[in-house]
XYZ file of C-alpha atoms in Angstrom:
335
model
C 14.232 -29.354 125.699
C 17.342 -27.233 126.114
C 18.218 -24.284 128.309
C 20.819 -21.584 127.651
C 22.253 -18.789 129.761
C 20.123 -15.895 130.951
C 18.891 -13.305 128.470
C 16.694 -10.219 128.705
C 13.115 -10.016 127.450
C 13.968 -6.902 125.466
C 16.645 -8.716 123.445
C 16.317 -9.149 119.670
C 14.169 -12.258 119.143
C 15.929 -13.581 116.031
C 19.363 -13.018 117.555
C 18.401 -14.876 120.729
C 16.803 -17.671 118.699
C 20.011 -18.195 116.724
C 22.076 -18.146 119.907
C 19.730 -20.634 121.581
C 19.766 -23.143 118.720
C 23.551 -22.908 118.376
C 24.071 -23.475 122.129
C 21.557 -26.310 122.080
C 23.324 -28.006 119.160
C 26.679 -27.853 120.979
C 25.159 -30.109 123.637
C 24.600 -32.802 120.985
C 28.086 -33.617 119.582
C 26.755 -36.496 117.479
C 24.244 -34.319 115.610
C 24.401 -31.609 112.986
C 24.130 -27.857 113.378
C 20.805 -26.157 112.619
C 19.998 -22.694 111.228
C 17.160 -20.445 112.372
C 15.703 -18.913 109.212
C 12.850 -16.957 110.818
C 10.930 -16.269 114.014
C 7.192 -15.681 114.296
C 4.508 -15.294 116.950
C 6.865 -13.057 118.929
C 5.032 -11.971 122.084
C 6.528 -9.623 124.688
C 3.378 -9.028 126.710
C 4.523 -11.418 129.428
C 8.240 -11.910 128.979
C 9.197 -13.338 125.583
C 7.686 -16.152 123.561
C 8.145 -17.027 119.898
C 8.094 -19.755 117.266
C 11.079 -20.593 115.045
C 11.569 -22.122 111.611
C 14.788 -24.156 111.815
C 16.678 -25.861 108.978
C 19.074 -28.767 109.643
C 22.490 -28.488 107.965
C 25.026 -31.039 106.776
C 27.704 -29.645 109.128
C 28.433 -31.940 112.099
C 28.596 -30.406 115.569
C 31.887 -32.242 116.052
C 33.453 -29.812 113.539
C 33.103 -27.127 116.255
C 32.238 -24.413 113.748
C 31.555 -20.931 115.062
C 28.007 -19.587 114.906
C 29.100 -17.211 112.148
C 30.414 -20.127 110.058
C 27.223 -22.121 110.601
C 25.206 -19.247 109.098
C 27.531 -18.885 106.109
C 27.316 -20.623 102.727
C 29.889 -23.120 104.016
C 27.057 -24.897 105.850
C 24.371 -26.076 103.345
C 20.901 -26.959 104.618
C 18.817 -30.095 104.068
C 15.353 -30.466 102.533
C 13.380 -30.529 105.775
C 12.692 -28.018 108.499
C 11.607 -28.031 112.111
C 9.031 -25.977 114.003
C 10.151 -24.967 117.511
C 8.370 -22.857 120.121
C 10.141 -21.043 122.956
C 9.225 -19.197 126.139
C 11.316 -16.951 128.367
C 10.837 -17.417 132.104
C 11.464 -14.046 133.777
C 12.573 -12.793 137.158
C 11.780 -9.367 138.653
C 14.547 -7.764 136.526
C 13.050 -9.087 133.279
C 15.901 -11.578 132.977
C 15.431 -15.293 132.593
C 16.115 -18.500 130.664
C 14.752 -19.340 127.235
C 13.147 -22.792 127.132
C 12.259 -24.278 123.748
C 10.303 -27.344 122.615
C 10.476 -28.978 119.195
C 6.992 -29.303 117.726
C 7.302 -30.880 114.308
C 9.722 -31.920 111.577
C 8.628 -32.354 107.970
C 9.980 -32.262 104.423
C 9.575 -29.185 102.273
C 7.156 -29.984 99.473
C 7.582 -28.293 96.078
C 4.918 -25.691 96.882
C 5.791 -25.329 100.576
C 8.395 -22.547 100.860
C 9.282 -21.638 104.468
C 7.785 -18.452 105.882
C 11.108 -16.639 105.868
C 11.631 -17.298 102.153
C 8.117 -16.112 101.321
C 8.658 -13.000 103.389
C 12.076 -12.430 101.842
C 10.721 -12.698 98.307
C 7.898 -10.304 99.106
C 9.935 -7.707 101.010
C 13.103 -7.806 98.922
C 11.460 -7.218 95.559
C 11.711 -3.501 96.184
C 14.299 -1.904 98.440
C 13.787 1.173 100.558
C 16.992 2.837 99.455
C 16.756 2.192 95.710
C 14.211 4.993 95.206
C 16.366 7.355 97.280
C 19.417 6.519 95.159
C 17.473 7.207 91.978
C 16.437 10.639 93.265
C 20.005 11.459 94.313
C 21.314 10.245 90.972
C 18.862 12.510 89.128
C 20.216 15.423 91.152
C 23.757 14.465 90.165
C 22.749 14.345 86.490
C 21.252 17.822 86.884
C 24.501 19.002 88.493
C 26.475 17.480 85.610
C 24.395 19.394 83.048
C 24.806 22.585 85.066
C 28.573 22.103 85.342
C 29.003 21.454 81.631
C 26.947 24.523 80.724
C 28.907 26.677 83.185
C 32.256 25.492 81.801
C 31.036 26.024 78.239
C 29.956 29.588 79.040
C 33.266 30.436 80.745
C 35.241 29.001 77.821
C 33.281 31.127 75.352
C 34.033 34.182 77.480
C 37.782 33.517 77.509
C 38.067 32.272 73.904
C 40.900 34.300 72.304
C 39.466 33.583 68.835
C 35.948 34.816 69.513
C 34.382 36.374 66.413
C 31.219 37.832 67.932
C 32.511 40.426 70.354
C 30.990 43.746 71.282
C 32.683 45.914 68.636
C 32.140 43.495 65.757
C 28.466 43.164 66.666
C 28.062 46.909 66.178
C 29.605 46.708 62.715
C 27.230 43.972 61.595
C 28.395 41.423 59.059
C 32.098 41.918 59.799
C 33.460 38.756 61.445
C 36.745 40.282 62.668
C 37.447 40.303 66.389
C 37.889 43.498 68.396
C 41.668 43.006 68.497
C 41.886 42.438 64.734
C 39.757 45.503 64.061
C 41.836 47.702 66.349
C 45.140 46.460 64.909
C 43.874 47.006 61.383
C 42.827 50.532 62.333
C 46.270 51.342 63.787
C 48.024 49.932 60.727
C 45.970 52.055 58.326
C 46.535 55.178 60.428
C 50.296 54.551 60.565
C 50.490 54.045 56.799
C 48.805 57.400 56.220
C 50.969 59.264 58.767
C 53.724 61.601 57.572
C 54.135 63.290 60.958
C 56.889 61.637 63.022
C 55.299 62.570 66.364
C 52.003 60.993 65.301
C 53.825 57.883 64.173
C 55.586 57.719 67.543
C 52.247 58.069 69.342
C 50.731 55.218 67.335
C 53.727 53.070 68.229
C 53.075 53.723 71.936
C 49.415 52.854 71.396
C 50.421 49.593 69.748
C 52.722 48.768 72.692
C 49.885 49.571 75.092
C 47.691 47.162 73.159
C 50.341 44.451 73.593
C 50.312 45.048 77.363
C 46.527 44.901 77.423
C 46.614 41.619 75.517
C 49.120 40.283 78.058
C 46.729 41.280 80.856
C 43.927 39.469 79.052
C 46.094 36.358 78.697
C 46.835 36.453 82.430
C 43.117 36.801 83.157
C 42.295 33.792 80.998
C 45.011 31.714 82.678
C 43.606 32.582 86.114
C 40.098 31.682 84.998
C 41.363 28.368 83.614
C 43.216 27.519 86.847
C 40.670 28.719 89.408
C 37.335 28.411 87.590
C 37.422 25.840 84.793
C 39.915 23.276 86.170
C 38.158 22.775 89.570
C 34.807 22.241 87.833
C 36.346 19.824 85.332
C 37.890 17.925 88.239
C 34.449 17.367 89.774
C 33.140 16.112 86.439
C 36.028 13.722 85.864
C 36.768 12.464 89.395
C 33.384 12.564 91.097
C 30.437 12.534 88.721
C 31.928 10.087 86.199
C 32.839 7.730 89.060
C 29.328 7.945 90.527
C 27.871 7.109 87.105
C 30.062 3.989 86.890
C 29.057 2.915 90.418
C 25.390 3.452 89.505
C 25.774 1.142 86.496
C 27.198 -1.569 88.792
C 24.383 -0.980 91.305
C 21.715 -1.360 88.606
C 23.384 -4.539 87.352
C 23.501 -5.971 90.887
C 19.829 -5.046 91.395
C 18.849 -6.791 88.150
C 20.754 -9.941 89.138
C 19.150 -9.841 92.585
C 15.635 -9.502 91.139
C 16.313 -12.314 88.673
C 17.467 -14.582 91.506
C 14.285 -13.783 93.435
C 12.112 -14.616 90.424
C 13.882 -17.958 89.996
C 13.436 -18.682 93.703
C 9.695 -18.146 93.320
C 9.564 -20.941 90.771
C 11.819 -23.272 92.784
C 10.991 -26.942 93.337
C 12.073 -29.392 95.998
C 15.308 -30.270 94.191
C 16.686 -26.800 93.576
C 15.036 -24.705 96.303
C 18.059 -24.317 98.559
C 20.500 -23.982 95.699
C 18.449 -21.062 94.364
C 18.047 -19.691 97.877
C 21.825 -19.592 98.339
C 22.235 -17.914 94.943
C 19.635 -15.336 95.930
C 21.470 -14.659 99.203
C 24.720 -14.198 97.281
C 23.078 -11.726 94.867
C 21.407 -9.913 97.741
C 24.742 -9.508 99.527
C 26.384 -8.250 96.316
C 23.581 -5.734 95.814
C 23.756 -4.461 99.392
C 27.553 -4.142 99.131
C 27.195 -2.107 95.942
C 24.470 0.008 97.551
C 26.830 0.773 100.432
C 29.532 1.851 97.967
C 26.990 4.064 96.211
C 25.997 5.665 99.518
C 29.643 6.420 100.297
C 30.066 8.160 96.937
C 26.900 10.187 97.542
C 28.184 11.287 100.940
C 31.534 12.303 99.462
C 30.018 14.580 96.817
C 31.175 18.165 97.438
C 28.805 21.119 97.566
C 28.863 21.683 93.814
C 26.625 24.749 93.912
C 29.117 26.492 96.207
C 31.984 25.494 93.927
C 30.159 26.914 90.893
C 29.495 30.149 92.783
C 33.169 30.321 93.776
C 34.237 29.760 90.160
C 31.953 32.538 88.926
C 33.298 34.822 91.657
C 36.847 34.052 90.510
C 35.767 34.773 86.944
C 34.457 38.192 87.985
C 37.569 38.981 90.047
C 39.922 38.048 87.210
C 37.896 40.057 84.722
C 37.871 43.061 87.059
C 41.657 42.893 87.454
C 42.030 42.725 83.676
C 39.930 45.858 83.125
C 41.704 47.622 85.977
C 45.092 46.854 84.384
C 43.832 48.012 80.980
C 42.677 51.343 82.408
C 46.021 51.850 84.158
C 47.906 51.156 80.905
C 45.751 53.645 78.985
C 46.079 56.281 81.729
C 49.877 56.066 81.522
C 49.657 56.410 77.743
C 47.452 59.514 77.961
C 49.606 61.176 80.634
C 52.793 60.756 78.589
C 51.240 61.973 75.376
């Protein structure tokens, strides 16, 4: 029997069990450290009582390892485990001392996996957050499709070589752009002109067209800078990165599941080797899941950014038409 410092009945049972066993082992410098792998029969109706599954390790107490080190892979376990039961004697403030009694030690037979390993295999086969990640990832894929379609539509709108504009659609089979049609019209009119004043007027019209084209170029540059580039940045820096992290998460999940399946088929010789491998894969998976969660949290409000880009598109287009009208008004006033 061993006694450790006072604890509270509301304390975490597994945490207190680990602390108890570690403190108890320190009182036996000639022995080896032990690991608590699970607690069961936890009863808080009258204080705190519980049973523990404890695995001896090959790490001597004389090494003075910290509790954290004892529970790391640096401290391998043996092929037997010990059943221990504990009770917490309470005072009026629900504080007291945990007293534990060893019940039984026995070897692990090939088909006798400790309770904690059975529970771990059963509970870890599916994770609570994997389904949530899949749903969030589907949303991101939807956002990616939306972004690409939005960028494609804006590019078609600003394409200087567009062949299916409003004027050419009225004409029918003609594949010339509005600008080409208008320039061709001016050229034909100028060639037929013999009146100098008319020729001068057409020259002013041509210059006005150059100014309008410059306004259109400015509009397209603004749309590129304030509409297309920000959306492309999300695609390249955020969504592509999330997709790469998701691939790593799926790989880690597959390796974790494979390790669990191998642990199910473990025998006496390789049980703890496979258990340690499973723990390593589990830790890698949880680390990758944490990274994935951070990326999800850092995703900007893409819908707002799309709305802002469309608003910028409309503003730039409005300014272009406003400039065009001003240029034409000046032309009409002077002539």
